[in-house]
CSV table of C-alpha atoms and ligand atoms in Angstrom, one decimal:
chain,number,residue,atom,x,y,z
A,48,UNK,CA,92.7,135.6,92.0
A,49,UNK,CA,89.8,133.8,92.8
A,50,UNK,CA,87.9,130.6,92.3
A,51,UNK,CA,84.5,129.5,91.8
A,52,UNK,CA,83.4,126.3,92.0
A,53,UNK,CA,80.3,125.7,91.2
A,54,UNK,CA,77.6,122.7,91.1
A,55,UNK,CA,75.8,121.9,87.6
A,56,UNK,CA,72.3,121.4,88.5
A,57,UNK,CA,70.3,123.5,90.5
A,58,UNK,CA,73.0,126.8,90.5
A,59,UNK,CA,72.8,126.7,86.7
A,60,UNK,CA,70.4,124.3,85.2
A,61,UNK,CA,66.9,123.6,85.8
A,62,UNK,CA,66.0,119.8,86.3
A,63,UNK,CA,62.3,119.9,87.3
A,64,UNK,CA,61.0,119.3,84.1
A,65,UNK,CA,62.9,116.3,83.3
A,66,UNK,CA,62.6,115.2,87.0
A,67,UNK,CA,58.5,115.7,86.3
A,68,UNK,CA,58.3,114.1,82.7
A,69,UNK,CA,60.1,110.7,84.1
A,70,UNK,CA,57.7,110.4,86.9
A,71,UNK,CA,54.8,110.6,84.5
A,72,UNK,CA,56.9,108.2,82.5
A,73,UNK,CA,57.6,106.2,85.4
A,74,UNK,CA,53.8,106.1,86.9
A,75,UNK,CA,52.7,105.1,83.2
A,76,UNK,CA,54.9,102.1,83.7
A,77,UNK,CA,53.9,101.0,87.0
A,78,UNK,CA,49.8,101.9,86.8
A,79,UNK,CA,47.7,98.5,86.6
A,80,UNK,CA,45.1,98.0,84.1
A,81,UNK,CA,42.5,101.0,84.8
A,82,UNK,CA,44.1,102.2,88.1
A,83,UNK,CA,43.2,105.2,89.0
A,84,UNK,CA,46.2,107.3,90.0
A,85,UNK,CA,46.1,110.8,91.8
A,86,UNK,CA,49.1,112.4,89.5
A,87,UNK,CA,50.9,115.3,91.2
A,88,UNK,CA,51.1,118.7,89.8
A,89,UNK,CA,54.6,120.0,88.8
A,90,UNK,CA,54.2,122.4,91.7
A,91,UNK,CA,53.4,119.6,94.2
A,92,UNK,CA,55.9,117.2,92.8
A,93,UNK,CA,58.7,119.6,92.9
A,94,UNK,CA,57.3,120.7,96.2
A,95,UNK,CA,57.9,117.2,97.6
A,96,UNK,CA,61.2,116.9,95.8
A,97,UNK,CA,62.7,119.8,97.6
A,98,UNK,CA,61.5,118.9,100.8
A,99,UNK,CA,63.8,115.9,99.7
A,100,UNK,CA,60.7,113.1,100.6
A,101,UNK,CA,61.5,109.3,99.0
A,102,UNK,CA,60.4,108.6,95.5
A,103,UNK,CA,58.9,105.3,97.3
A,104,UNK,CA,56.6,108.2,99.7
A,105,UNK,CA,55.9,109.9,96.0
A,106,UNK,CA,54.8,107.2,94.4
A,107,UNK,CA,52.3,106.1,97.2
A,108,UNK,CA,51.2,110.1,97.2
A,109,UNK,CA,50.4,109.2,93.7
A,110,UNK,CA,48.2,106.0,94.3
A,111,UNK,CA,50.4,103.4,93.9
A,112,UNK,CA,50.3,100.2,96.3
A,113,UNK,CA,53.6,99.3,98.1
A,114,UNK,CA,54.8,97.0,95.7
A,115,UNK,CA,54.4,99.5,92.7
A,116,UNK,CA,56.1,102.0,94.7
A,117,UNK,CA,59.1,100.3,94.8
A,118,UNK,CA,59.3,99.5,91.0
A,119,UNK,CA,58.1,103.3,90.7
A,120,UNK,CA,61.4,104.3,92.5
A,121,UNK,CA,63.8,101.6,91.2
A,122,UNK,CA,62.6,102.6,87.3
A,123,UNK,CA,63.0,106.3,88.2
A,124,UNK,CA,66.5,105.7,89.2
A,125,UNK,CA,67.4,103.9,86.3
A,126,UNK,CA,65.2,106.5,84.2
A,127,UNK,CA,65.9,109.8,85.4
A,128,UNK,CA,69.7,110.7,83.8
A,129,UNK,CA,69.1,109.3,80.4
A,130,UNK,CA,69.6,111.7,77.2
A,131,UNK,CA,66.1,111.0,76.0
A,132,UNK,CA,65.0,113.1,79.2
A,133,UNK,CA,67.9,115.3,79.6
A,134,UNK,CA,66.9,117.9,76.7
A,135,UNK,CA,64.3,119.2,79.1
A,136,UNK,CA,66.9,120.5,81.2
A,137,UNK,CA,67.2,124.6,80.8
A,138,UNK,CA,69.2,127.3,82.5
A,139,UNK,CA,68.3,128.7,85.8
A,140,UNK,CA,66.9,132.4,84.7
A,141,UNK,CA,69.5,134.4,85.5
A,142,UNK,CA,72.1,131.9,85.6
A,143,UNK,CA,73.7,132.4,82.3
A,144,UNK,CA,73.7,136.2,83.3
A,145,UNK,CA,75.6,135.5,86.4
A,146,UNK,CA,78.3,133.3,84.9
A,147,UNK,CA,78.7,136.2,82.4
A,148,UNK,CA,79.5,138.3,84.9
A,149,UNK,CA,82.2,136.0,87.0
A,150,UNK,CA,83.4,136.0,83.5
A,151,UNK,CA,84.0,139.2,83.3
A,152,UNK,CA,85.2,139.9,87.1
A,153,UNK,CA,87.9,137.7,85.9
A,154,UNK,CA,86.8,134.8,88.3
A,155,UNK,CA,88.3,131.5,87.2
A,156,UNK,CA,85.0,128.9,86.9
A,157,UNK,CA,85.1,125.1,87.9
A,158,UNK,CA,82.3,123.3,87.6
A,159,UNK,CA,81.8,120.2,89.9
A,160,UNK,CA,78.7,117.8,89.3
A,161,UNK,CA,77.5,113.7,89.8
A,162,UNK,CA,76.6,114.2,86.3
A,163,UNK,CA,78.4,111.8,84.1
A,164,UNK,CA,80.8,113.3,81.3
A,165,UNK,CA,77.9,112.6,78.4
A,166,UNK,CA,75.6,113.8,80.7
A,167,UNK,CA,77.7,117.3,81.5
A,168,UNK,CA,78.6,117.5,77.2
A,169,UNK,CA,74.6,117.3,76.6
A,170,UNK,CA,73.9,120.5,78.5
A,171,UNK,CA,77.2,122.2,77.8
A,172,UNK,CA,76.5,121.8,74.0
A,173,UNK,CA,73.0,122.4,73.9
A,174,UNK,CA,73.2,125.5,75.5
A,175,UNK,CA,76.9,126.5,74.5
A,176,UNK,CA,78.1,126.8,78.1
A,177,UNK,CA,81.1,125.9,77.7
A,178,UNK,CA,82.7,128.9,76.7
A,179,UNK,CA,82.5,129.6,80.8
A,180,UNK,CA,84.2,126.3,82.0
A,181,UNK,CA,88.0,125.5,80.2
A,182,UNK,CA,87.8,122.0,79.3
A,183,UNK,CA,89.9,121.3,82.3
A,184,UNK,CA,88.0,123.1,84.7
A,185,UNK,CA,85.3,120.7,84.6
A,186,UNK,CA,85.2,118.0,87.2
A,187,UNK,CA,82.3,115.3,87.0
A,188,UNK,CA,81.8,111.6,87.2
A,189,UNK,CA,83.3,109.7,84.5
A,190,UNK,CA,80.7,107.8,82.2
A,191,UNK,CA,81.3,104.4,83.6
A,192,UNK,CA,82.1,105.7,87.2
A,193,UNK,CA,80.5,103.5,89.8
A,194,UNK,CA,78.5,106.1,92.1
A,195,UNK,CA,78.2,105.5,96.0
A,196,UNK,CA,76.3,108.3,97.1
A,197,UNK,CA,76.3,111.9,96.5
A,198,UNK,CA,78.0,112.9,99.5
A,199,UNK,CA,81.2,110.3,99.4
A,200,UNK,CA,81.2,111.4,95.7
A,201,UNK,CA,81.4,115.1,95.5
A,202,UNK,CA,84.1,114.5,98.7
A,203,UNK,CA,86.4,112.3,96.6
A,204,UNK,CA,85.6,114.8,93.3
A,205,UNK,CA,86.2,118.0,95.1
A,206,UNK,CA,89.5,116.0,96.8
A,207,UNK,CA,90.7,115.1,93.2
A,208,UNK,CA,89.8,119.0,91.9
A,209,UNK,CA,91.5,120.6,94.4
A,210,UNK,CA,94.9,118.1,94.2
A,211,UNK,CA,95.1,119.2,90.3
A,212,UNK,CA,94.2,122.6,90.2
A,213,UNK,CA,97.3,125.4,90.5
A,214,UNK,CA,97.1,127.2,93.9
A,215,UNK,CA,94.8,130.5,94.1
A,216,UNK,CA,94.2,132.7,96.8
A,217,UNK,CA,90.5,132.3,97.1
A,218,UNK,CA,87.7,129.0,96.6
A,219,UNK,CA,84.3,129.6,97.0
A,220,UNK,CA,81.5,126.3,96.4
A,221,UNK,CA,78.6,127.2,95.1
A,222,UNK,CA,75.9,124.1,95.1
A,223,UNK,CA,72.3,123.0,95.9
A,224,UNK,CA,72.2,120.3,97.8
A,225,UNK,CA,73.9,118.7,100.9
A,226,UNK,CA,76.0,116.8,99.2
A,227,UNK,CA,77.5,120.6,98.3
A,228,UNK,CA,78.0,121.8,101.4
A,229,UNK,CA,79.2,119.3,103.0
A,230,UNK,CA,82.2,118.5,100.2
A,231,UNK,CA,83.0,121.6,100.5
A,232,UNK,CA,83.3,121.9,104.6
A,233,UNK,CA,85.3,118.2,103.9
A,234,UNK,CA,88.1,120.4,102.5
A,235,UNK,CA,87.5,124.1,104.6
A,236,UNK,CA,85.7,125.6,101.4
A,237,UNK,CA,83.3,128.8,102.6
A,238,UNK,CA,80.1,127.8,100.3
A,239,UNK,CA,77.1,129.2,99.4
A,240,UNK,CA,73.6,127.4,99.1
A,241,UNK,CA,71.2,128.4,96.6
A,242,UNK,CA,67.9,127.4,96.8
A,243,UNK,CA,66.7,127.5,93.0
A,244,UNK,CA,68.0,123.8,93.0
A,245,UNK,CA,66.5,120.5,94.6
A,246,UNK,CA,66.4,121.3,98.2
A,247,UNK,CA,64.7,124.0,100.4
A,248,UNK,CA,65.9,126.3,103.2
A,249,UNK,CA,64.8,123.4,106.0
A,250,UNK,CA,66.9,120.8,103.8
A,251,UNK,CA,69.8,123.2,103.6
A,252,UNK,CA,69.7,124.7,107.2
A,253,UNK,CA,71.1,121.6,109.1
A,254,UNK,CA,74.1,121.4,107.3
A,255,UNK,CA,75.1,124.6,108.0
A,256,UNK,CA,76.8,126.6,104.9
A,257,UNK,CA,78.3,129.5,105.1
A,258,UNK,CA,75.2,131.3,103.0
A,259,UNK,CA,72.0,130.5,101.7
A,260,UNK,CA,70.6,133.0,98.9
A,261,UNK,CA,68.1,132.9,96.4
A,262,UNK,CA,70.1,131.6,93.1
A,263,UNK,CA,73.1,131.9,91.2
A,264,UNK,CA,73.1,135.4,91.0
A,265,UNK,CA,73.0,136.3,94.5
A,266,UNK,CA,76.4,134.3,95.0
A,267,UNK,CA,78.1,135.8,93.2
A,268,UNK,CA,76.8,139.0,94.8
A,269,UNK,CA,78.1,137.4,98.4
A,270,UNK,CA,81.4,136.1,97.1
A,271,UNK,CA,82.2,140.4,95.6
A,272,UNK,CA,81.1,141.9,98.9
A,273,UNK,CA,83.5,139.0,100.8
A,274,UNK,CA,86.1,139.9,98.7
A,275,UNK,CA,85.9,143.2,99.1
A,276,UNK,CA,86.2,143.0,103.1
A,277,UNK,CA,89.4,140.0,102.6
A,278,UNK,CA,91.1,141.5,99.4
A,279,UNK,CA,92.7,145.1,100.4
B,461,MG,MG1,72.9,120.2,92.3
């Protein structure tokens, strides 16, 4: 048997839009009295965002003054995972596709995300994926969960995963970011980065995963070639 786990955003669902509409949002709040602003395209943004620059170094990109910038980035935090925005999130193309197919490979499916429970429900229901993830095969933060970072979080989740799930004789990660990667070389975890998330290939590099492929579907395409070679 074999197991994926695999991150939420960025393997599966598309963020940039809502990442996009809450900088608008979040420059609208900020911009003085007839300011002129120089407003990013999505391309740019998203551009920037992968190249993981600050939302401080965005903001100023954007013609804010120092002081704005830091209101820019302290309202996007608070902003970015609220429902309102979170219906512009939309699977990956391809991804839905791919998780068919693990499905019917008879791969078990975990998925692991910093989203918050409501957060993970949202998507799930409003694109009826969770007929790929048993409801306890799904690991995220619970809704009043006090987050540290990213990294420290995904560690302790993927920690707390693999303490209650049944043994199995093969665990792949699939995920987007560092944060990814690194829980997953925390607990010896060979894991593939896709780059149809939040990072590019000079983000991902450094940290060294086992893979980096185009998206979802080229994963799963790795992990059945690996198998192949391991599983007589
Ligand atoms: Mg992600």
């Amino acid at each position: 048997m074999l197991r994926i786990i695999t991150d939420f955003d960025g393997p599966i669902m598309d963020v940039s839009e809502r990442y996009y509409r809450v900088y608008h949002f979040c420059l609208d709040q900020v911009q003085y009295p007839g300011q002129s602003l120089h407003r990013l395209t999505k391309a740019e943004f998203w551009q920037l965002k992968r190249s993981q620059v600050p939302e401080r170094e965005i903001g100023k990109q954007s013609g804010l003054d120092e002081p704005q910038a830091k209101e820019f980035a302290l309202l996007r935090r608070h902003t970015v995972h609220t429902l309102p925005y979170l219906i512009y999130d939309k699977p990956l193309p391809g991804a839905i596709d791919a998780l068919e197919r693990m499905t019917e490979l008879g791969f078990e499916l975990v998925t692991m995300t910093m989203r918050r429970t409501r957060e993970l429900n949202a998507a799930l229901d409003q694109y009826n994926l969770g007929r790929f993830f048993h409801i306890d095969r799904r690991y995220c933060l619970d809704n009043d969960h006090a987050k540290t970072s990213d990294i420290e979080d995904k560690t302790w989740l993927m920690g707390t995963a693999l303490a209650a799930l049944p043994p199995i004789a093969q665990t792949w990660m699939i995920g987007d970011t560092e944060a990814d990667i690194l829980a997953a070389k925390a607990h010896e975890i060979p894991v593939i980065a896709v780059l149809s998330g939040i990072r590019n290939r000079d983000r991902l590099q450094p940290h060294q995963p086992d893979w980096i492929v185009a998206n979802l579907s080229e994963a799963v395409d790795i992990v059945i070639q690996q198998s192949v070679v391991t599983i007589p």
